[in-house]
Short mmCIF file of C-alpha atoms and ligand atoms in Angstrom, two decimals:
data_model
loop_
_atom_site.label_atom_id
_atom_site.label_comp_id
_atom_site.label_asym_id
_atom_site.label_seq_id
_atom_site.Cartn_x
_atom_site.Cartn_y
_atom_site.Cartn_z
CA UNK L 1 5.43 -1.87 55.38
CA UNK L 2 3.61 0.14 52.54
CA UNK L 3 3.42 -2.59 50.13
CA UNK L 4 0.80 -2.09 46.99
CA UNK L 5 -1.14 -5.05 45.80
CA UNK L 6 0.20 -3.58 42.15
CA UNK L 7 3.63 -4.69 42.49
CA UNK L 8 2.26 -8.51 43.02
CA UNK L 9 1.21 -8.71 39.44
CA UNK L 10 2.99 -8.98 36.55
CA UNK L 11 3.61 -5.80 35.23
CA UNK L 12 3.39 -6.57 31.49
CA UNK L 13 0.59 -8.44 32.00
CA UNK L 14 -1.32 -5.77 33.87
CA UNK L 15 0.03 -3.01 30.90
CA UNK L 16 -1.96 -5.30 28.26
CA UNK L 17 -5.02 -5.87 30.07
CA UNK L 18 -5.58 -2.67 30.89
CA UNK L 19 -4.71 -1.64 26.86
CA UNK L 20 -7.56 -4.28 25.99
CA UNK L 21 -9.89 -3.06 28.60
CA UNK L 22 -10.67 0.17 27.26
CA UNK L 23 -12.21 0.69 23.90
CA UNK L 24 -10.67 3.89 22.01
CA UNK L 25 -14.17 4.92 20.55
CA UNK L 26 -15.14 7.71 23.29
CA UNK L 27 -18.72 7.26 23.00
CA UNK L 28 -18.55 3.09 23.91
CA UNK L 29 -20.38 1.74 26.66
CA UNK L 30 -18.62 -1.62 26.61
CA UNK L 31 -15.71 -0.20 28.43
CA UNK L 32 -16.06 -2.10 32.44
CA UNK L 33 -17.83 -4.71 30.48
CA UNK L 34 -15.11 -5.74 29.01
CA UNK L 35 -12.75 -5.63 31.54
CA UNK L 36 -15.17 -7.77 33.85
CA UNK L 37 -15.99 -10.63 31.32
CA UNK L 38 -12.54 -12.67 30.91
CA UNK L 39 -12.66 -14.51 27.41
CA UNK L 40 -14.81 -11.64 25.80
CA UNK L 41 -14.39 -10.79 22.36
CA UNK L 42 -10.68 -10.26 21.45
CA UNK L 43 -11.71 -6.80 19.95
CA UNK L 44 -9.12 -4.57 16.84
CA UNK L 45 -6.34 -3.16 17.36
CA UNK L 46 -5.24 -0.67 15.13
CA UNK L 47 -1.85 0.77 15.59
CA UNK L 48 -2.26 1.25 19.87
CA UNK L 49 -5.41 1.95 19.62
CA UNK L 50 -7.69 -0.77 20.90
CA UNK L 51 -11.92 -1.22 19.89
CA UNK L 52 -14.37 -3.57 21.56
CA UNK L 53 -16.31 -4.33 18.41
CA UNK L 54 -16.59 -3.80 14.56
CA UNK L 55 -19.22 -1.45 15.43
CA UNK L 56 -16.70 0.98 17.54
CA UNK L 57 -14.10 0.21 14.85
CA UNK L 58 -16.53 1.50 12.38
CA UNK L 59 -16.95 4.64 13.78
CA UNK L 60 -13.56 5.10 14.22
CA UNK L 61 -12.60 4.53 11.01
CA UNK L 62 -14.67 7.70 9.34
CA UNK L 63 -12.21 10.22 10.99
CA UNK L 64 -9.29 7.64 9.26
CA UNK L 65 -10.98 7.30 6.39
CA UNK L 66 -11.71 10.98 5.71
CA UNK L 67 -8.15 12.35 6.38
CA UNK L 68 -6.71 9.44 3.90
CA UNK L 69 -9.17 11.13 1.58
CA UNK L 70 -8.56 14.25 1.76
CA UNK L 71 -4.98 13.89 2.41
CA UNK L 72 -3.05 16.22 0.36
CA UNK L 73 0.26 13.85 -0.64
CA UNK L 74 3.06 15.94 -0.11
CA UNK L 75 5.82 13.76 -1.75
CA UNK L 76 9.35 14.57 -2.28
CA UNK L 77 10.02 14.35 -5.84
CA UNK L 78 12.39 11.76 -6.04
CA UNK L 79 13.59 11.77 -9.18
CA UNK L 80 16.65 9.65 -11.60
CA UNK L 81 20.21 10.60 -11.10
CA UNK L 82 20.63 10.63 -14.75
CA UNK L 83 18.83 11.18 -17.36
CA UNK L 84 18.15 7.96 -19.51
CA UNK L 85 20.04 9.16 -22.38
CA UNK L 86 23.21 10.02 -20.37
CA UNK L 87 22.73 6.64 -18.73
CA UNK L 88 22.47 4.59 -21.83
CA UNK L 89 25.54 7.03 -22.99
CA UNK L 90 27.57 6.58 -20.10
CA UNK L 91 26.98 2.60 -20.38
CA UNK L 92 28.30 2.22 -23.90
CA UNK L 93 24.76 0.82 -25.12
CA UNK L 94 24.28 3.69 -27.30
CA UNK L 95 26.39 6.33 -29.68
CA UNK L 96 26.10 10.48 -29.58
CA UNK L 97 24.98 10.16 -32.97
CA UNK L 98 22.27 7.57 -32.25
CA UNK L 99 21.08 9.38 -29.10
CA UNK L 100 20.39 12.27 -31.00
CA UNK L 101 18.48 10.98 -33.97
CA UNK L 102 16.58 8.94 -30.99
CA UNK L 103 15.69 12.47 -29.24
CA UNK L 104 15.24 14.11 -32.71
CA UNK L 105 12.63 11.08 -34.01
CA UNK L 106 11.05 11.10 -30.48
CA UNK L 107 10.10 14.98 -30.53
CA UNK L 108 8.84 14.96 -34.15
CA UNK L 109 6.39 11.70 -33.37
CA UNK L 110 5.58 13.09 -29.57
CA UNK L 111 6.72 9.82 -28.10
CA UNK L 112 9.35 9.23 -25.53
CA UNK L 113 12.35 8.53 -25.61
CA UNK L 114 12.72 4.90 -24.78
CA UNK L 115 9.29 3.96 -26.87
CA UNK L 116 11.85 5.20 -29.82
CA UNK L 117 14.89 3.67 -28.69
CA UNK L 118 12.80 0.28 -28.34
CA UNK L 119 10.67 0.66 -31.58
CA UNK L 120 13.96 1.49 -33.69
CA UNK L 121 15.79 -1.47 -32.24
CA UNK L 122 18.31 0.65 -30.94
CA UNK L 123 18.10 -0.83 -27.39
CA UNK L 124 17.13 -4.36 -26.02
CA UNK L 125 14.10 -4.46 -23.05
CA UNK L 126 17.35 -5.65 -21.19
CA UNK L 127 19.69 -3.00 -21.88
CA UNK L 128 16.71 -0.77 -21.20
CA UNK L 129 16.69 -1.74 -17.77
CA UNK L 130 20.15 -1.96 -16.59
CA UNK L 131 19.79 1.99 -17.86
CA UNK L 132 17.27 2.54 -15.50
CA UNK L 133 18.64 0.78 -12.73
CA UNK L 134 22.15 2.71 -13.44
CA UNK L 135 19.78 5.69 -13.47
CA UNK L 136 17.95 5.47 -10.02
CA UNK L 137 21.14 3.66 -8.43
CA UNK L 138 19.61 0.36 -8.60
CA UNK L 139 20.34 -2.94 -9.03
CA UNK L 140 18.89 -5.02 -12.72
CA UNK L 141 17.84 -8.64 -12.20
CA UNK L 142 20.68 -11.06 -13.12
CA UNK L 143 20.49 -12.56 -16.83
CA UNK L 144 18.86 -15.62 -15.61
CA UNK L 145 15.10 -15.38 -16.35
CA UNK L 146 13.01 -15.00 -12.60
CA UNK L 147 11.12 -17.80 -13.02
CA UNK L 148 10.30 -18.64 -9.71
CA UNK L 149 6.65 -18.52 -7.91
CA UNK L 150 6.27 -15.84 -5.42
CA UNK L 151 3.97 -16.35 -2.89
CA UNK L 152 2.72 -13.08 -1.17
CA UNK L 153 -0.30 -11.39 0.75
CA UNK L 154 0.06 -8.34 -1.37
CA UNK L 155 -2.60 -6.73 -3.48
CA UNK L 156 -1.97 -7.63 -7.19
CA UNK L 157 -4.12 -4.65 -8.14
CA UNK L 158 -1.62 -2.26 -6.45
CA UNK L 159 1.14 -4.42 -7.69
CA UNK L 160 -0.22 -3.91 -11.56
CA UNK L 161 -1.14 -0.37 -11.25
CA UNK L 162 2.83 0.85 -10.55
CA UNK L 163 4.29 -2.23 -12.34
CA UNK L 164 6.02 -3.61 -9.55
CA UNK L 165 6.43 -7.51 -9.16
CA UNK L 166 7.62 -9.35 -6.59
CA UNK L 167 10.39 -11.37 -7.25
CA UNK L 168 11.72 -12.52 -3.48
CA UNK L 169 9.53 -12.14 -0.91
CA UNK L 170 10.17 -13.81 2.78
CA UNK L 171 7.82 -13.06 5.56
CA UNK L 172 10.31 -14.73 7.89
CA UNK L 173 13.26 -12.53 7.04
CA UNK L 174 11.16 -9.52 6.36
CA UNK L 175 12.41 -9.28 3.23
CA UNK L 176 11.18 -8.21 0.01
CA UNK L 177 12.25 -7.52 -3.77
CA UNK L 178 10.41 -5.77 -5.95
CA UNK L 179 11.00 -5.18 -9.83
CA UNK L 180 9.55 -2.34 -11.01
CA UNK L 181 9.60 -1.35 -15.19
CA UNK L 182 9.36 2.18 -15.09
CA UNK L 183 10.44 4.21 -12.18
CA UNK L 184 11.32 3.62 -8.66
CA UNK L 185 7.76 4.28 -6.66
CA UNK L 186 8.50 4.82 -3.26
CA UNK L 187 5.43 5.69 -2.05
CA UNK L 188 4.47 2.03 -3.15
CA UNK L 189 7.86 0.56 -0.86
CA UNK L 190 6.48 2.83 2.39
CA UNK L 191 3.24 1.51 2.04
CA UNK L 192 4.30 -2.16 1.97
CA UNK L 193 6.56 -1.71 4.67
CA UNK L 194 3.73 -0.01 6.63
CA UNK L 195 1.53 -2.51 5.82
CA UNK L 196 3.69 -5.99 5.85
CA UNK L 197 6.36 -4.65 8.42
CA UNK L 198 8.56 -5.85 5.72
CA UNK L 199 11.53 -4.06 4.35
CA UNK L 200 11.16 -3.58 0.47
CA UNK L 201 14.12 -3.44 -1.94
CA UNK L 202 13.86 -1.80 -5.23
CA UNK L 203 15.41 -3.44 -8.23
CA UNK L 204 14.37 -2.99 -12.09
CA UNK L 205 13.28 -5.65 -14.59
CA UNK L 206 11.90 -5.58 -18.03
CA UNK L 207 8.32 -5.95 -19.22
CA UNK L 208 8.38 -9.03 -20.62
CA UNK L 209 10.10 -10.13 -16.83
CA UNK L 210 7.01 -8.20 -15.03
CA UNK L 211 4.36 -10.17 -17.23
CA UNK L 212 5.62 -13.46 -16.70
CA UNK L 213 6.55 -12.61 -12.73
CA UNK L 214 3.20 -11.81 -12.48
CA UNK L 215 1.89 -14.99 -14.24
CA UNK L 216 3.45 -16.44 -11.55
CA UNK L 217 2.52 -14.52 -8.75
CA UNK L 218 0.55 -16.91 -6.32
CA UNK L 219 -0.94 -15.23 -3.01
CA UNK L 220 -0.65 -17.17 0.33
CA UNK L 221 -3.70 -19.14 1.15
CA UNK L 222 -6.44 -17.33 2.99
CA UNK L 223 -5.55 -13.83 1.78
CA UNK L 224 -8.34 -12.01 -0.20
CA UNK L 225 -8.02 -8.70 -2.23
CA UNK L 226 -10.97 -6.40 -3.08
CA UNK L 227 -11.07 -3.33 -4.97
CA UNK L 228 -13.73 -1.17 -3.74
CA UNK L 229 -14.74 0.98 -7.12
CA UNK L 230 -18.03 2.40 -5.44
CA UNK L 231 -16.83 2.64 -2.26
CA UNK L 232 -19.90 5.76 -1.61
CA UNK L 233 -19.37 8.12 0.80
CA UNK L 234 -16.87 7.90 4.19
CA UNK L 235 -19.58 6.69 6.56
CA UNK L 236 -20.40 4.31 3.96
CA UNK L 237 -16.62 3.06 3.55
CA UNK L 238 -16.51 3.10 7.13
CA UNK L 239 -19.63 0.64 7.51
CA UNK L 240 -18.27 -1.59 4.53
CA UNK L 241 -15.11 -2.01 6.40
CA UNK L 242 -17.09 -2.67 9.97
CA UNK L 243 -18.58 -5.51 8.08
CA UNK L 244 -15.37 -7.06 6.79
CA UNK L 245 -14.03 -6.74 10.27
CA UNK L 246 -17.10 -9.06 11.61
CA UNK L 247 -17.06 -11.00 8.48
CA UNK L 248 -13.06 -11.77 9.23
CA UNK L 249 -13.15 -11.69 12.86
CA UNK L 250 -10.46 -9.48 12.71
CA UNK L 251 -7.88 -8.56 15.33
CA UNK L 252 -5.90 -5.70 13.61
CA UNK L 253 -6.85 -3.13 11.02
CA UNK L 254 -4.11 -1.23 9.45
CA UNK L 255 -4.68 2.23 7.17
CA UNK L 256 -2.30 3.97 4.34
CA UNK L 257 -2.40 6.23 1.56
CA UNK L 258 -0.40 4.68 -2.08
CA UNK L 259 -0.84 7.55 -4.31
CA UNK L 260 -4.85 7.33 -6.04
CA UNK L 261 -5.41 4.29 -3.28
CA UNK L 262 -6.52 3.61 -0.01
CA UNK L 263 -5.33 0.64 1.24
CA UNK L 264 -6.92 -1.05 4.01
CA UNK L 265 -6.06 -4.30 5.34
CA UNK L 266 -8.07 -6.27 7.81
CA UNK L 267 -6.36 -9.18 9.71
CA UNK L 268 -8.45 -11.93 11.16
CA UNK L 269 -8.20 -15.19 12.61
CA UNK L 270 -7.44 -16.87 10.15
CA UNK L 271 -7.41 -14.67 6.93
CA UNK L 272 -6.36 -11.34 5.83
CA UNK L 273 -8.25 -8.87 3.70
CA UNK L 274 -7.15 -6.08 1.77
CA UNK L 275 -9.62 -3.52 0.61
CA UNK L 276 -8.33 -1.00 -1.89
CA UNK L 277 -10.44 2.10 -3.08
CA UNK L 278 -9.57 4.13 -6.36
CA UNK L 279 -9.31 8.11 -4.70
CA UNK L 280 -11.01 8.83 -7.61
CA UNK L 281 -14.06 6.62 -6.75
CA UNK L 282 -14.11 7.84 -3.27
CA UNK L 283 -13.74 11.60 -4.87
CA UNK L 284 -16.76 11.37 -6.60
CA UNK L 285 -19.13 9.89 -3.69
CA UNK L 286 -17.07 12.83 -1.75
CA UNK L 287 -18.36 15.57 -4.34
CA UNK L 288 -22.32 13.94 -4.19
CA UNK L 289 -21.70 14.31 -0.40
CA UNK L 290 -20.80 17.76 -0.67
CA UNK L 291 -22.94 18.90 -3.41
CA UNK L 292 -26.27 18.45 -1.45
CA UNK L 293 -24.37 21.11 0.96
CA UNK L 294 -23.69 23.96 -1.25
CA UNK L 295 -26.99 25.47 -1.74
CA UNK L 296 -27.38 26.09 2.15
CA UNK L 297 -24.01 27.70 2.08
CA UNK L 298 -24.42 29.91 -1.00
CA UNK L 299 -27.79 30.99 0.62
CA UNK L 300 -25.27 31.57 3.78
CA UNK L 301 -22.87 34.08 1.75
CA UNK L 302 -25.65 35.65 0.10
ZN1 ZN X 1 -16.26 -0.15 21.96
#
C-alpha cells in the first residue's frame, strides 16, 4: 500500500498553513521561520496575499500604492435617464411655461437649473429629490424625516465629499442605504462594497435630510478615520501605512481607488483604520519626486 502521510491531515487545514507560511514579499527571509515557530506573529493578509510583518507589508504596498496613483479611472459615464426638467415635467411638479422661464433665468444668471428652480420657489428640496430619484431610477426616502442614528465604520470624509449619508446600515445583513443629494456615485457604492463586503443601495434625499443624517452619523467604537493631506511620496505612504499596521496589529489591509481618494483600510485586533489620501496631495509629492529626475533625462535626449 502506497499511502502518503498527506492524506492523514486535514486538508483545509494543511491549505491555510501553508498560505500563512509563506510571506508574499519575494525578498523576505522570514519564510521557514515562520512556518517552524507555531504561535508566531499572525502576519496581513491582503486579498490572498499573505506578509510576515508590517515591514514586508510595507514594501509591498509601494507597487499598490503607485498603480492606485497613477491609475487612470476609466469610468463608464453613467449618467440620468432623464433630464431633470423632463423629470420634474413628467411628474406634474412643474408647468412647460415654468420650465422654460426656469431654463431661460438659469442661462442669463449662469446657474443651474435646480439652484433656479429652488431659489424661485418653484420646487420644494422634496420634490427636488423624488425628481432625481425618478431621474436615475431610484427610490426617494419616505416622507417621514430619517431620524435615526447610524452607526458605521465608514469614512465620514468620503461620505461628505460625494454627499452620501447613510441612512440603514447592517453589518449583519450586509446591507447598506445610502442617500445621496446630487447624483448617483457609483464609484463611491464599488468602493464600499470592496471595502465593507457590504452591498450598497442607492436612494436620494434632500440636503437638509443629508445635514441632519450626518449630525447623526455615529461610527462603531474602535474605528478611526485619517485623512492623509501630506501623504509625501509612495515609499513614504508606504512606510506611514507599515506603521499603522504595527500600531493596529493588523491582520488585513485592503486597497481602492474612489475618484481623487485612496482609501486604505487597516484591520487589527481590535480596531480598524481607514487612511484616506487626497490624489491631489499624493500628485504633488509625485511631481517633487519626479522633478529631481528631469534634468538627467533632458541631458539624456540632448
Ligand atoms: Zn515577510
Amino acid at each position: 500500500m502506497n499511502l502518503s502521510l498527506r492524506s492523514f491531515l486535514p486538508p483545509l487545514d494543511l491549505g491555510w498553513n501553508h498560505v500563512r507560511a509563506i510571506c508574499a514579499m519575494p525578498s523576505c527571509h522570514n519564510k521557514l521561520l515562520m512556518r517552524a515557530v507555531p504561535g508566531a506573529r499572525t502576519g496581513i493578509y491582503v486579498g490572498e496575499a499573505w506578509y510576515c510583518s508590517p515591514d514586508c507589508f510595507a514594501m509591498e504596498s509601494r507597487q499598490r500604492l503607485a498603480s492606485l496613483c497613477t491609475r487612470t479611472v476609466v469610468e463608464m459615464p453613467r449618467n440620468p435617464r432623464l433630464p431633470l426638467g423632463l423629470a420634474l415635467l413628467a411628474k406634474d411638479t412643474i408647468s412647460e411655461g415654468q420650465l422654460r422661464f426656469a431654463v431661460a433665468l438659469s442661462e442669463h444668471r449662469g446657474v443651474n437649473l435646480e439652484t433656479t428652480l429652488l431659489n424661485e420657489g418653484i420646487v420644494s428640496e422634496k420634490q427636488l429629490a423624488a425628481a432625481r430619484g425618478a431621474q436615475w431610477g431610484c427610490p426617494v426616502l419616505g416622507p417621514e424625516p430619517a431620524g435615526q442614528i447610524v452607526e458605521a465604520d465608514l469614512p465620514p470624509t468620503l461620505l461628505r465629499a460625494f454627499s452620501a449619508a447613510p441612512l440603514h446600515y447592517s453589518a449583519k445583513a450586509k446591507r447598506l442605504v445610502l442617500g445621496f443629494v446630487h447624483r448617483v456615485e457609483h464609484t463611491l457604492l464599488q468602493s464600499i462594497e470592496q471595502m465593507t463586503g457590504c452591498r450598497a443601495e442607492p436612494c436620494f434625499i434632500t440636503p437638509s435630510e443629508f445635514k441632519v443624517q450626518m449630525d447623526r452619523l455615529a461610527t462603531v467604537d474602535g474605528y478611526t478615520e485619517i485623512v492623509d493631506n501630506d501623504p509625501g511620496t509612495v515609499p513614504q505612504m508606504a512606510r506611514t501605512l507599515g506603521g499603522f499596521a504595527a500600531e493596529y496589529t493588523a491582520r488585513e489591509a485592503r486597497f481602492t481607488r474612489c475618484k481623487s481618494w485612496i482609501w486604505a483600510r487597516i484591520v487589527g485586533k481590535r480596531e480598524t483604520l481607514d487612511i484616506l489620501i487626497p490624489l491631489k496631495s499624493a500628485a504633488a509629492s509625485t511631481k517633487r519626486e519626479f522633478s529631481t529626475a528631469v534634468p538627467e533625462v533632458t541631458q539624456a535626449l540632448g
